[in-house]
Amino acid sequence: MKNRFLLNGLVILLFLVTGSVNIYSQDFPEKPVPPRLVNDFTGLLSAGEVNSLERKLVSFNDSTSTQIAIVIVKDLNGYAKADYAQRLGEKWGIGQKGLNNGLLILIKPTSQGSKGEVAIATGYGLEGAVPDLICAQIVDNDILPAFRRSDYYGGLDKATTTIMALARGEYTAEEYGKKNKKSAAKAAPFGIIIIIFIIIMFLSNSGKSNHSNISRSGLPFWLLLGMMNSGRNSHSGSWGGFSGGGGGGSGGFGGFGGGSFGGGGAGGSW
């Protein structure tokens, strides 16, 4: 009788463990077959955009062995975005085993009553080249501004270009951080000019004056010149040599290599 109770207990325990594993696996998509680096389970990107990013990332994988994956899911199933990204990266084994040089960009688009979420998760081997602070800056500077304009492809293209340059060592994380600070400083004068212009126009209209520098037909010459110079400074070739294209790999993506993730990365919402 005692052995029977023990056997029944083991069966129940096995059932509970098996059920938990099945529920857990249903929370995360299975690795794609055939393997792909860009996986949109929501239709957020067009087929052409998916293929363009795929060719770019396959080429990078072929030349460096570093694997950057993009996964777009409908729901995070109750997980925090960073936790979901880490678990999915581990489940798929993004990156090479031993090198752990994988990186996952996870996106959960906006839906009714739910904001959009994005997370970058890095494997152990990339945490030096792309540390958490830099992941946060990539999210804030490259991804979210484009996503808020519904330019999802543009945000992912820019972010992956930045990550690829960092992983190749084209510049360091510190240099990237300094570059962003300089860009923000250059953008500030443009905002000041706009504020000054609004104040001048307000004073001009209030006093019904026709100041020689302000015409009703357009902006003052000095303001136009300042805006043009500011525009050139804030938008001209930010990183010199690395532009977003990226050719396709010779034989397509061969599959993930069994990399591990250590909890590094960052995320944001829109």
Backbone as JSON, one array per atom type, in Angstrom:
{
  "sequence": "MKNRFLLNGLVILLFLVTGSVNIYSQDFPEKPVPPRLVNDFTGLLSAGEVNSLERKLVSFNDSTSTQIAIVIVKDLNGYAKADYAQRLGEKWGIGQKGLNNGLLILIKPTSQGSKGEVAIATGYGLEGAVPDLICAQIVDNDILPAFRRSDYYGGLDKATTTIMALARGEYTAEEYGKKNKKSAAKAAPFGIIIIIFIIIMFLSNSGKSNHSNISRSGLPFWLLLGMMNSGRNSHSGSWGGFSGGGGGGSGGFGGFGGGSFGGGGAGGSW",
  "N": [[0.83, -1.2, 0.0], [1.92, 1.21, 0.86], [3.94, 1.53, -1.05], [2.35, 1.86, -3.26], [1.09, 4.32, -2.85], [3.37, 5.9, -2.95], [4.16, 5.51, -5.6], [1.94, 6.6, -6.94], [2.25, 9.26, -6.13], [4.66, 9.94, -7.37], [3.89, 9.76, -10.04], [1.99, 11.82, -10.19], [3.64, 14.02, -9.6], [5.4, 13.91, -11.79], [3.57, 14.44, -13.82], [2.82, 17.05, -13.17], [5.27, 18.41, -13.46], [5.81, 17.95, -16.18], [3.59, 19.2, -17.3], [4.08, 21.85, -16.53], [6.43, 22.41, -17.94], [5.43, 22.23, -20.56], [3.58, 24.34, -20.58], [5.32, 26.47, -20.15], [6.91, 26.34, -22.48], [5.03, 27.01, -24.39], [4.76, 29.7, -24.03], [6.76, 30.89, -25.44], [7.94, 31.36, -28.75], [8.84, 28.7, -31.0], [12.09, 27.8, -32.31], [12.71, 29.05, -35.56], [12.03, 27.2, -38.55], [12.82, 26.84, -41.85], [15.91, 28.09, -40.35], [16.01, 31.52, -39.3], [17.16, 34.89, -38.9], [15.62, 37.14, -38.58], [12.49, 37.42, -37.36], [9.23, 37.89, -37.64], [6.36, 37.68, -36.04], [4.01, 39.01, -36.18], [3.39, 40.58, -38.38], [4.27, 43.16, -38.47], [6.35, 44.27, -39.97], [6.97, 44.66, -43.5], [7.23, 42.13, -46.08], [9.4, 42.66, -47.73], [10.92, 44.36, -46.1], [11.58, 42.65, -43.99], [13.16, 40.77, -45.37], [15.25, 42.41, -46.24], [16.48, 43.2, -43.8], [17.16, 40.65, -42.92], [19.06, 39.78, -44.85], [21.08, 41.6, -44.31], [21.8, 40.96, -41.62], [22.5, 38.28, -41.84], [24.73, 38.45, -43.5], [26.43, 39.8, -41.75], [26.67, 37.89, -39.71], [27.95, 35.86, -41.17], [30.43, 37.03, -41.65], [31.49, 37.63, -39.17], [30.67, 35.86, -37.2], [29.07, 36.67, -35.14], [25.81, 36.79, -33.91], [22.95, 38.55, -34.52], [19.69, 38.79, -33.67], [16.31, 39.46, -34.54], [13.19, 39.57, -33.12], [9.74, 39.65, -33.27], [6.9, 39.74, -31.41], [3.47, 39.02, -30.53], [2.58, 39.1, -27.91], [3.78, 39.29, -24.56], [3.11, 37.5, -22.69], [2.76, 37.9, -19.92], [5.34, 38.15, -18.9], [8.08, 40.25, -17.89], [9.61, 42.5, -20.19], [12.44, 42.4, -20.45], [13.06, 39.99, -19.16], [11.65, 38.18, -20.74], [13.02, 38.47, -23.17], [15.6, 37.56, -22.47], [15.06, 34.88, -21.76], [14.05, 33.89, -24.16], [16.26, 34.24, -25.83], [18.02, 32.4, -24.65], [16.54, 30.03, -25.0], [16.49, 29.73, -27.78], [19.19, 29.72, -28.27], [20.86, 31.79, -29.28], [23.7, 33.06, -30.88], [27.15, 31.88, -30.71], [28.13, 28.8, -29.27], [30.13, 28.8, -26.41], [31.39, 31.15, -27.28], [29.29, 32.86, -26.95], [28.17, 35.04, -28.31], [25.77, 36.39, -29.02], [22.91, 38.46, -29.75], [19.77, 39.79, -29.02], [17.05, 41.52, -30.32], [14.06, 42.33, -29.14], [10.66, 42.85, -29.86], [7.49, 43.99, -28.92], [4.67, 44.96, -30.35], [2.48, 47.89, -30.19], [-0.85, 47.55, -28.96], [-4.43, 47.29, -28.58], [-5.1, 48.97, -25.7], [-2.57, 48.44, -24.73], [0.8, 49.31, -24.46], [3.62, 49.68, -26.68], [6.54, 47.6, -26.56], [10.07, 47.26, -26.24], [13.1, 45.43, -26.15], [16.55, 44.9, -25.64], [18.66, 42.19, -25.5], [21.72, 40.85, -24.43], [24.28, 38.48, -25.13], [26.76, 36.81, -23.05], [29.27, 37.2, -24.24], [29.11, 39.59, -25.64], [28.74, 41.61, -23.88], [30.79, 43.31, -23.15], [31.42, 44.81, -25.46], [28.93, 45.88, -26.09], [27.62, 47.23, -23.69], [25.23, 47.53, -20.92], [24.44, 50.25, -20.56], [24.95, 51.35, -23.08], [23.2, 49.83, -24.61], [20.81, 50.89, -23.64], [21.03, 53.5, -24.63], [20.98, 53.02, -27.36], [18.38, 52.05, -27.64], [16.98, 54.37, -26.84], [17.91, 56.37, -28.63], [18.12, 55.34, -31.26], [16.02, 53.49, -31.75], [13.42, 54.02, -30.44], [12.63, 56.77, -31.2], [12.14, 56.42, -33.98], [10.22, 54.36, -33.95], [8.09, 55.66, -32.72], [7.24, 57.21, -34.78], [6.13, 55.34, -36.31], [7.94, 54.12, -37.96], [9.18, 51.39, -38.21], [10.94, 49.67, -39.52], [13.02, 51.49, -40.13], [13.97, 52.18, -37.56], [14.94, 49.7, -36.63], [16.84, 49.12, -38.57], [18.69, 51.2, -38.2], [19.43, 50.74, -35.52], [20.58, 48.14, -35.63], [22.74, 48.64, -37.31], [24.3, 50.31, -35.7], [24.86, 48.51, -33.58], [26.28, 46.52, -34.94], [28.57, 47.95, -35.72], [29.68, 48.53, -33.21], [30.17, 45.92, -32.29], [32.05, 45.07, -34.14], [34.12, 46.63, -33.39], [34.53, 49.13, -34.48], [34.21, 51.51, -33.25], [34.4, 52.39, -29.78], [32.32, 51.59, -26.9], [32.43, 53.76, -25.18], [33.14, 55.83, -26.94], [30.88, 55.89, -28.53], [28.97, 56.75, -26.65], [29.96, 59.34, -26.12], [29.6, 60.47, -28.62], [26.81, 60.6, -28.82], [26.26, 62.46, -26.81], [27.41, 64.74, -27.91], [25.8, 65.08, -30.16], [23.36, 65.66, -28.96], [24.01, 68.07, -27.77], [24.45, 69.66, -30.01], [21.93, 69.79, -31.06], [20.57, 71.4, -29.29], [20.95, 74.32, -29.73], [19.28, 74.76, -31.96], [16.69, 74.44, -30.94], [16.67, 76.6, -29.19], [16.82, 78.72, -30.99], [14.33, 78.5, -32.26], [12.6, 79.1, -30.12], [13.35, 81.75, -29.59], [12.57, 82.92, -31.99], [9.78, 82.54, -31.91], [9.16, 84.19, -29.73], [9.93, 86.7, -30.73], [8.18, 86.96, -32.92], [5.77, 87.0, -31.55], [5.99, 89.36, -30.04], [6.23, 91.12, -32.14], [3.75, 90.9, -33.46], [2.08, 91.69, -31.39], [2.77, 94.37, -30.99], [2.2, 95.33, -33.44], [4.22, 95.97, -35.2], [6.52, 96.57, -37.88], [9.15, 95.26, -38.09], [12.36, 95.52, -39.54], [13.76, 93.15, -39.93], [11.89, 91.16, -39.97], [9.52, 89.63, -41.93], [6.25, 89.31, -43.34], [6.05, 87.43, -45.23], [7.83, 85.37, -44.82], [10.53, 83.69, -43.01], [12.97, 85.47, -41.01], [16.11, 86.38, -42.49], [18.46, 85.87, -40.98], [17.52, 83.95, -39.22], [16.76, 81.84, -40.88], [19.29, 81.19, -41.89], [20.57, 80.32, -39.54], [18.98, 78.1, -38.88], [19.44, 76.43, -41.07], [22.19, 75.89, -40.79], [22.15, 74.62, -38.32], [20.62, 72.37, -38.93], [22.34, 71.05, -40.68], [24.41, 70.39, -38.95], [23.23, 68.64, -37.1], [22.3, 66.48, -38.53], [24.08, 65.48, -40.41], [26.15, 62.91, -41.78], [26.46, 60.68, -39.4], [28.12, 58.58, -38.57], [30.22, 58.36, -40.33], [31.79, 55.98, -42.08], [30.06, 53.7, -41.82], [27.26, 52.6, -43.23], [23.79, 51.76, -43.7], [23.25, 49.49, -45.43], [24.2, 46.46, -46.27], [24.91, 43.36, -47.52], [23.57, 40.22, -48.77], [24.07, 36.97, -47.28], [26.01, 34.21, -48.56], [24.83, 31.67, -48.55], [22.49, 31.8, -47.06], [21.06, 31.8, -43.71], [22.58, 29.73, -41.34], [21.75, 28.75, -38.87], [21.23, 28.9, -35.27], [23.8, 28.9, -32.72], [23.91, 27.98, -30.08], [24.41, 29.79, -28.0], [24.73, 31.55, -24.81], [22.99, 33.67, -22.44], [23.5, 36.44, -20.26], [21.97, 38.23, -18.78], [22.37, 40.86, -19.47], [21.6, 44.04, -21.05], [18.91, 46.25, -22.17], [15.86, 48.18, -22.18], [12.75, 49.66, -23.43], [9.74, 51.66, -23.87], [6.93, 52.58, -25.96]],
  "CA": [[0.0, 0.0, 0.0], [2.81, 2.36, 0.94], [4.59, 1.67, -2.34], [1.36, 2.33, -4.22], [0.96, 5.76, -2.62], [4.6, 6.53, -3.42], [4.11, 5.48, -7.06], [0.96, 7.6, -7.37], [2.84, 10.57, -5.9], [5.65, 10.19, -8.42], [3.15, 10.0, -11.29], [1.41, 13.17, -10.12], [4.75, 14.96, -9.7], [5.85, 13.89, -13.18], [2.53, 15.12, -14.6], [2.9, 18.5, -12.89], [6.5, 18.93, -14.06], [5.63, 17.92, -17.64], [2.64, 20.25, -17.64], [4.74, 23.14, -16.37], [7.34, 22.57, -19.07], [4.64, 22.49, -21.77], [3.04, 25.69, -20.48], [6.45, 27.39, -20.33], [7.33, 26.34, -23.88], [4.02, 27.67, -25.19], [4.92, 31.14, -23.86], [7.82, 31.36, -26.32], [7.91, 30.7, -30.06], [9.9, 27.75, -31.29], [13.07, 28.26, -33.29], [12.14, 28.94, -36.91], [12.51, 26.19, -39.49], [14.28, 26.95, -41.75], [16.34, 29.13, -39.41], [16.08, 32.91, -39.75], [17.55, 35.84, -37.87], [14.54, 38.11, -38.44], [11.25, 36.65, -37.23], [8.1, 38.77, -37.32], [5.16, 36.87, -35.85], [2.88, 39.93, -36.08], [3.15, 41.33, -39.6], [4.63, 44.57, -38.29], [7.21, 44.63, -41.1], [6.61, 44.08, -44.79], [8.11, 41.03, -46.48], [10.63, 43.25, -48.25], [11.7, 44.86, -44.98], [12.12, 41.48, -43.3], [14.23, 40.19, -46.19], [16.38, 43.33, -46.24], [17.17, 43.04, -42.52], [17.71, 39.29, -42.88], [20.29, 39.76, -45.64], [22.07, 42.4, -43.58], [22.26, 40.25, -40.44], [23.17, 37.05, -42.28], [26.06, 38.85, -43.95], [27.23, 40.11, -40.55], [26.94, 36.6, -39.08], [28.93, 35.14, -41.98], [31.75, 37.67, -41.61], [31.99, 37.82, -37.8], [30.09, 34.79, -36.37], [28.16, 37.27, -34.16], [24.43, 36.65, -34.36], [21.96, 39.53, -34.07], [18.36, 38.31, -34.04], [15.15, 40.33, -34.3], [11.96, 38.79, -32.94], [8.57, 40.5, -33.0], [5.85, 38.86, -30.9], [2.2, 39.7, -30.24], [2.31, 39.19, -26.47], [4.86, 38.85, -23.69], [2.54, 36.45, -21.84], [2.93, 38.19, -18.51], [6.74, 38.33, -18.54], [8.72, 41.53, -18.15], [10.23, 42.43, -21.51], [13.84, 41.97, -20.35], [13.04, 38.57, -18.8], [11.2, 37.43, -21.93], [14.1, 38.48, -24.15], [16.67, 36.67, -21.99], [14.6, 33.49, -21.84], [13.95, 33.5, -25.57], [17.63, 34.1, -26.33], [18.54, 31.12, -24.14], [15.78, 28.94, -25.6], [16.91, 29.57, -29.17], [20.64, 29.56, -28.35], [21.38, 32.8, -30.21], [25.14, 33.2, -30.69], [27.94, 30.66, -30.8], [28.43, 28.15, -28.0], [31.49, 29.11, -25.98], [31.63, 32.58, -27.5], [28.1, 33.55, -26.42], [28.18, 36.32, -29.01], [24.45, 36.63, -29.59], [22.15, 39.61, -29.27], [18.36, 39.71, -29.43], [16.18, 42.69, -30.23], [12.68, 41.85, -28.99], [9.64, 43.9, -29.98], [6.08, 43.7, -28.77], [4.03, 46.18, -30.85], [1.32, 48.43, -29.49], [-2.14, 46.92, -29.24], [-5.49, 47.96, -27.86], [-4.9, 48.97, -24.25], [-1.23, 47.98, -24.37], [1.85, 50.06, -25.13], [4.66, 48.9, -27.33], [7.71, 47.31, -25.73], [11.27, 46.8, -26.94], [14.19, 45.05, -25.25], [17.78, 44.34, -26.2], [19.33, 41.25, -24.6], [23.05, 40.53, -24.94], [24.99, 37.31, -24.61], [27.94, 37.12, -22.23], [30.41, 37.6, -25.05], [28.93, 40.93, -26.21], [28.47, 42.59, -22.83], [31.87, 44.29, -23.14], [31.29, 45.69, -26.63], [27.62, 46.54, -26.05], [27.17, 47.16, -22.29], [23.83, 47.9, -20.65], [24.23, 51.68, -20.78], [24.91, 51.58, -24.53], [21.92, 49.27, -25.07], [19.78, 51.87, -23.31], [21.16, 54.62, -25.55], [20.51, 52.56, -28.68], [16.92, 52.05, -27.56], [16.47, 55.74, -26.75], [18.33, 57.23, -29.74], [17.95, 54.73, -32.58], [14.8, 52.71, -31.94], [12.15, 54.63, -30.01], [12.18, 57.89, -32.03], [11.59, 55.91, -35.24], [9.01, 53.6, -33.65], [7.01, 56.6, -32.43], [6.77, 57.67, -36.09], [5.7, 54.1, -37.0], [9.0, 53.71, -38.88], [9.76, 50.26, -37.5], [12.11, 49.23, -40.27], [14.08, 52.47, -39.97], [14.53, 52.05, -36.22], [15.7, 48.46, -36.53], [17.99, 49.24, -39.44], [19.66, 52.08, -37.54], [19.94, 50.09, -34.31], [21.47, 47.03, -35.99], [23.96, 49.23, -37.85], [25.08, 50.73, -34.53], [25.33, 47.31, -32.86], [27.3, 45.88, -35.76], [29.8, 48.75, -35.63], [30.24, 48.31, -31.87], [30.67, 44.54, -32.2], [33.25, 45.0, -34.97], [35.17, 47.45, -32.82], [34.75, 50.34, -35.28], [34.38, 52.49, -32.19], [34.12, 51.78, -28.48], [31.09, 52.02, -26.25], [32.67, 55.1, -24.66], [33.09, 56.77, -28.07], [29.46, 56.01, -28.93], [28.32, 57.6, -25.66], [30.39, 60.72, -26.34], [28.98, 60.93, -29.86], [25.42, 60.95, -28.53], [26.24, 63.7, -26.05], [27.69, 65.83, -28.84], [24.61, 65.27, -31.0], [22.34, 66.34, -28.15], [24.45, 69.45, -27.58], [24.25, 70.38, -31.27], [20.5, 69.97, -31.29], [20.04, 72.41, -28.38], [20.82, 75.66, -30.3], [18.14, 74.84, -32.86], [15.51, 74.68, -30.12], [16.75, 77.97, -28.69], [16.47, 79.62, -32.1], [12.88, 78.44, -32.46], [11.98, 79.82, -29.02], [13.59, 83.17, -29.82], [11.74, 83.33, -33.12], [8.39, 82.63, -31.45], [9.05, 85.39, -28.89], [9.99, 87.88, -31.6], [6.93, 87.04, -33.68], [4.71, 87.39, -30.63], [6.16, 90.78, -29.75], [5.96, 91.87, -33.37], [2.3, 90.93, -33.7], [1.43, 92.45, -30.33], [3.0, 95.78, -31.2], [1.88, 95.65, -34.84], [5.37, 96.63, -35.79], [7.1, 95.94, -39.06], [10.6, 95.3, -37.92], [13.01, 95.28, -40.83], [14.27, 91.79, -40.05], [10.8, 90.19, -39.97], [8.56, 89.88, -42.99], [5.09, 88.42, -43.27], [6.13, 86.42, -46.28], [8.71, 84.25, -44.48], [11.36, 83.82, -41.83], [14.11, 86.38, -41.17], [17.27, 85.76, -43.12], [19.39, 85.35, -39.97], [16.95, 82.75, -38.63], [16.89, 80.78, -41.88], [20.68, 80.76, -41.93], [20.85, 79.55, -38.34], [18.29, 76.8, -38.96], [20.13, 75.6, -42.07], [23.44, 75.41, -40.21], [21.82, 73.66, -37.26], [20.19, 71.13, -39.57], [23.51, 70.34, -41.19], [25.2, 69.86, -37.85], [22.58, 67.57, -36.35], [21.88, 65.36, -39.37], [25.08, 65.03, -41.36], [26.78, 61.63, -41.59], [26.79, 60.53, -37.99], [29.2, 57.63, -38.27], [31.18, 58.24, -41.42], [31.84, 54.88, -43.02], [29.15, 52.54, -41.77], [25.89, 52.9, -43.64], [22.92, 50.66, -43.3], [22.88, 48.46, -46.41], [24.45, 45.07, -45.89], [24.53, 42.4, -48.54], [23.12, 38.93, -48.28], [25.04, 35.91, -47.14], [26.07, 33.39, -49.76], [23.95, 30.51, -48.53], [21.43, 31.93, -46.08], [21.43, 31.62, -42.31], [22.76, 28.32, -41.05], [21.15, 28.34, -37.6], [21.82, 29.4, -34.04], [24.92, 28.05, -32.31], [23.85, 27.52, -28.69], [24.96, 30.8, -27.1], [24.06, 31.81, -23.53], [22.74, 35.06, -22.1], [23.86, 36.68, -18.87], [21.15, 39.23, -18.13], [22.7, 42.19, -19.93], [20.71, 44.64, -22.02], [18.08, 47.36, -21.73], [14.59, 48.22, -22.91], [11.97, 50.88, -23.38], [8.34, 51.55, -24.29], [6.42, 53.7, -26.74]],
  "C": [[0.87, 1.26, 0.0], [3.49, 2.63, -0.38], [3.63, 2.23, -3.4], [1.17, 3.84, -4.08], [2.18, 6.5, -3.16], [4.61, 6.6, -4.94], [3.14, 6.52, -7.59], [1.5, 9.03, -7.21], [3.85, 10.94, -6.97], [4.97, 10.48, -9.76], [2.58, 11.41, -11.33], [2.5, 14.23, -10.26], [5.26, 15.06, -11.13], [4.85, 14.63, -14.08], [2.62, 16.63, -14.43], [4.13, 19.12, -13.55], [6.35, 19.0, -15.58], [4.68, 19.02, -18.08], [3.25, 21.63, -17.54], [5.68, 23.42, -17.52], [6.57, 22.91, -20.33], [4.07, 23.9, -21.76], [4.13, 26.71, -20.74], [6.84, 27.47, -21.79], [6.32, 27.04, -24.77], [4.1, 29.19, -25.07], [5.91, 31.73, -24.85], [7.74, 30.64, -27.66], [9.08, 29.73, -30.22], [10.88, 28.35, -32.3], [12.51, 28.06, -34.7], [12.81, 27.85, -37.73], [11.96, 26.53, -40.88], [14.69, 28.13, -40.87], [16.42, 30.51, -40.06], [16.5, 33.78, -38.58], [16.47, 36.88, -37.61], [13.22, 37.35, -38.48], [10.14, 37.56, -36.74], [6.84, 37.91, -37.25], [3.9, 37.73, -35.81], [2.52, 40.62, -37.38], [3.47, 42.81, -39.48], [5.46, 45.1, -39.45], [6.67, 44.01, -42.38], [7.59, 42.96, -45.12], [9.44, 41.56, -46.99], [11.52, 43.77, -47.14], [12.33, 43.72, -44.19], [13.31, 40.92, -44.07], [15.46, 41.09, -46.22], [17.18, 43.22, -44.94], [17.82, 41.66, -42.42], [19.03, 39.22, -43.64], [21.42, 40.49, -44.91], [22.66, 41.61, -42.41], [22.94, 38.92, -40.78], [24.58, 37.37, -42.75], [26.97, 39.14, -42.77], [27.6, 38.82, -39.83], [28.03, 35.85, -39.84], [30.34, 35.71, -41.83], [32.33, 37.74, -40.2], [31.64, 36.67, -36.86], [29.19, 35.34, -35.27], [26.75, 37.25, -34.72], [23.53, 37.69, -33.7], [20.61, 39.05, -34.57], [17.32, 39.37, -33.7], [13.92, 39.45, -34.21], [10.84, 39.73, -32.54], [7.42, 39.58, -32.63], [4.61, 39.69, -30.57], [2.02, 39.98, -28.76], [3.52, 38.69, -25.71], [4.38, 37.83, -22.66], [2.84, 36.65, -20.36], [4.36, 38.39, -18.05], [7.14, 39.8, -18.7], [9.52, 41.42, -19.44], [11.67, 41.94, -21.45], [13.92, 40.47, -20.04], [12.65, 37.72, -20.01], [12.34, 37.34, -22.95], [15.23, 37.54, -23.74], [16.28, 35.21, -22.15], [14.52, 33.01, -23.29], [15.34, 33.33, -26.19], [18.27, 32.8, -25.9], [17.86, 29.94, -24.84], [16.25, 28.66, -27.04], [18.42, 29.34, -29.3], [21.29, 30.52, -29.33], [22.84, 33.06, -29.87], [25.84, 31.86, -30.74], [28.23, 30.09, -29.41], [29.9, 28.38, -27.64], [31.84, 30.57, -26.16], [30.49, 33.42, -26.93], [27.95, 34.96, -27.01], [26.86, 36.56, -29.74], [23.81, 37.86, -28.99], [20.75, 39.52, -29.85], [17.7, 41.06, -29.26], [14.74, 42.18, -30.25], [11.72, 43.02, -29.08], [8.27, 43.3, -29.75], [5.33, 44.96, -29.18], [2.89, 46.66, -29.96], [0.07, 47.65, -29.89], [-3.18, 47.65, -28.41], [-5.29, 47.83, -26.35], [-3.52, 48.54, -23.81], [-0.19, 48.77, -25.16], [2.85, 49.13, -25.77], [5.87, 48.73, -26.44], [8.86, 46.86, -26.62], [12.34, 46.49, -25.91], [15.36, 44.54, -26.07], [18.4, 43.44, -25.14], [20.65, 40.83, -25.22], [23.58, 39.25, -24.32], [26.22, 37.74, -23.83], [29.07, 37.74, -23.06], [30.3, 38.98, -25.65], [28.76, 42.0, -25.14], [29.57, 43.64, -22.72], [31.74, 45.29, -24.27], [30.0, 46.49, -26.61], [27.08, 46.45, -24.61], [25.76, 47.71, -22.12], [23.55, 49.37, -20.95], [24.12, 52.0, -22.27], [23.63, 50.99, -25.12], [20.79, 50.26, -24.82], [19.83, 53.06, -24.27], [20.71, 54.25, -26.96], [18.99, 52.54, -28.72], [16.39, 53.48, -27.63], [16.75, 56.56, -28.0], [18.02, 56.66, -31.12], [16.57, 54.12, -32.8], [13.54, 53.51, -31.64], [11.72, 55.84, -30.85], [11.55, 57.44, -33.35], [10.28, 55.16, -35.0], [7.83, 54.52, -33.37], [6.45, 57.24, -33.7], [6.24, 56.51, -36.92], [6.7, 53.67, -38.07], [9.77, 52.56, -38.23], [11.0, 49.73, -38.21], [13.29, 50.18, -40.06], [14.76, 52.37, -38.61], [15.4, 50.81, -36.08], [16.95, 48.5, -37.41], [19.08, 50.08, -38.79], [20.28, 51.4, -36.32], [20.91, 48.96, -34.65], [22.77, 47.54, -36.58], [24.87, 49.68, -36.71], [25.67, 49.53, -33.81], [26.44, 46.62, -33.63], [28.62, 46.63, -35.68], [30.47, 48.58, -34.27], [30.86, 46.92, -31.77], [31.94, 44.36, -33.02], [34.42, 45.77, -34.36], [35.48, 48.69, -33.62], [34.86, 51.56, -34.38], [33.96, 51.82, -30.89], [32.78, 52.27, -27.95], [31.24, 53.44, -25.71], [32.58, 56.14, -25.78], [31.65, 56.96, -28.55], [28.71, 56.92, -27.96], [28.68, 59.06, -25.84], [29.74, 61.3, -27.59], [27.54, 61.36, -29.62], [25.32, 62.24, -27.74], [26.49, 64.9, -26.95], [26.48, 66.13, -29.72], [23.53, 66.01, -30.24], [22.71, 67.8, -27.95], [24.25, 70.27, -28.83], [22.79, 70.66, -31.52], [19.92, 71.09, -30.44], [19.93, 73.8, -28.99], [19.63, 75.81, -31.23], [16.86, 75.12, -32.08], [15.49, 76.09, -29.57], [16.35, 78.97, -29.76], [14.97, 79.66, -32.32], [12.16, 79.24, -31.37], [12.13, 81.33, -29.22], [12.7, 83.7, -30.94], [10.28, 83.5, -32.7], [8.18, 83.89, -30.61], [9.04, 86.64, -29.74], [8.7, 88.06, -32.39], [5.78, 87.5, -32.8], [4.78, 88.89, -30.33], [5.83, 91.64, -30.96], [4.47, 92.0, -33.63], [1.59, 91.76, -32.65], [1.58, 93.94, -30.56], [2.65, 96.26, -32.59], [3.02, 96.41, -35.5], [5.85, 95.86, -37.0], [8.61, 96.07, -38.96], [11.27, 94.89, -39.22], [13.49, 93.86, -41.01], [13.17, 90.75, -40.14], [9.82, 90.56, -41.07], [7.43, 88.9, -42.87], [5.2, 87.29, -44.29], [7.02, 85.25, -45.89], [9.52, 84.54, -43.24], [12.46, 84.84, -42.08], [15.3, 85.65, -41.74], [18.21, 85.14, -42.1], [18.87, 84.07, -39.35], [17.05, 81.57, -39.59], [18.32, 80.25, -41.92], [21.04, 79.91, -40.72], [20.22, 78.17, -38.37], [18.99, 75.87, -39.94], [21.43, 75.05, -41.5], [23.19, 74.38, -39.13], [21.4, 72.34, -37.85], [21.35, 70.34, -40.1], [24.28, 69.68, -40.07], [24.56, 68.65, -37.22], [22.24, 66.36, -37.21], [22.96, 64.86, -40.32], [25.76, 63.79, -40.85], [27.29, 61.31, -40.2], [27.97, 59.61, -37.75], [30.11, 57.42, -39.46], [30.95, 57.01, -42.27], [30.76, 53.84, -42.95], [27.73, 52.98, -42.06], [25.08, 51.62, -43.6], [22.75, 49.5, -44.21], [23.07, 47.04, -45.96], [23.99, 44.1, -46.96], [24.11, 41.09, -47.95], [24.25, 37.94, -48.15], [24.96, 34.98, -48.34], [25.07, 32.25, -49.72], [22.82, 30.61, -47.54], [21.94, 31.64, -44.68], [21.47, 30.15, -41.96], [22.17, 27.83, -39.75], [21.9, 28.89, -36.41], [22.81, 28.38, -33.48], [24.92, 27.61, -30.88], [24.46, 28.48, -27.7], [24.12, 30.96, -25.84], [23.96, 33.3, -23.27], [22.93, 35.28, -20.6], [23.05, 37.74, -18.17], [21.43, 40.65, -18.57], [21.67, 42.71, -20.92], [19.93, 45.8, -21.43], [16.82, 47.35, -22.57], [13.91, 49.56, -22.78], [10.56, 50.63, -23.9], [7.98, 52.76, -25.14], [4.91, 53.6, -26.86]]
}
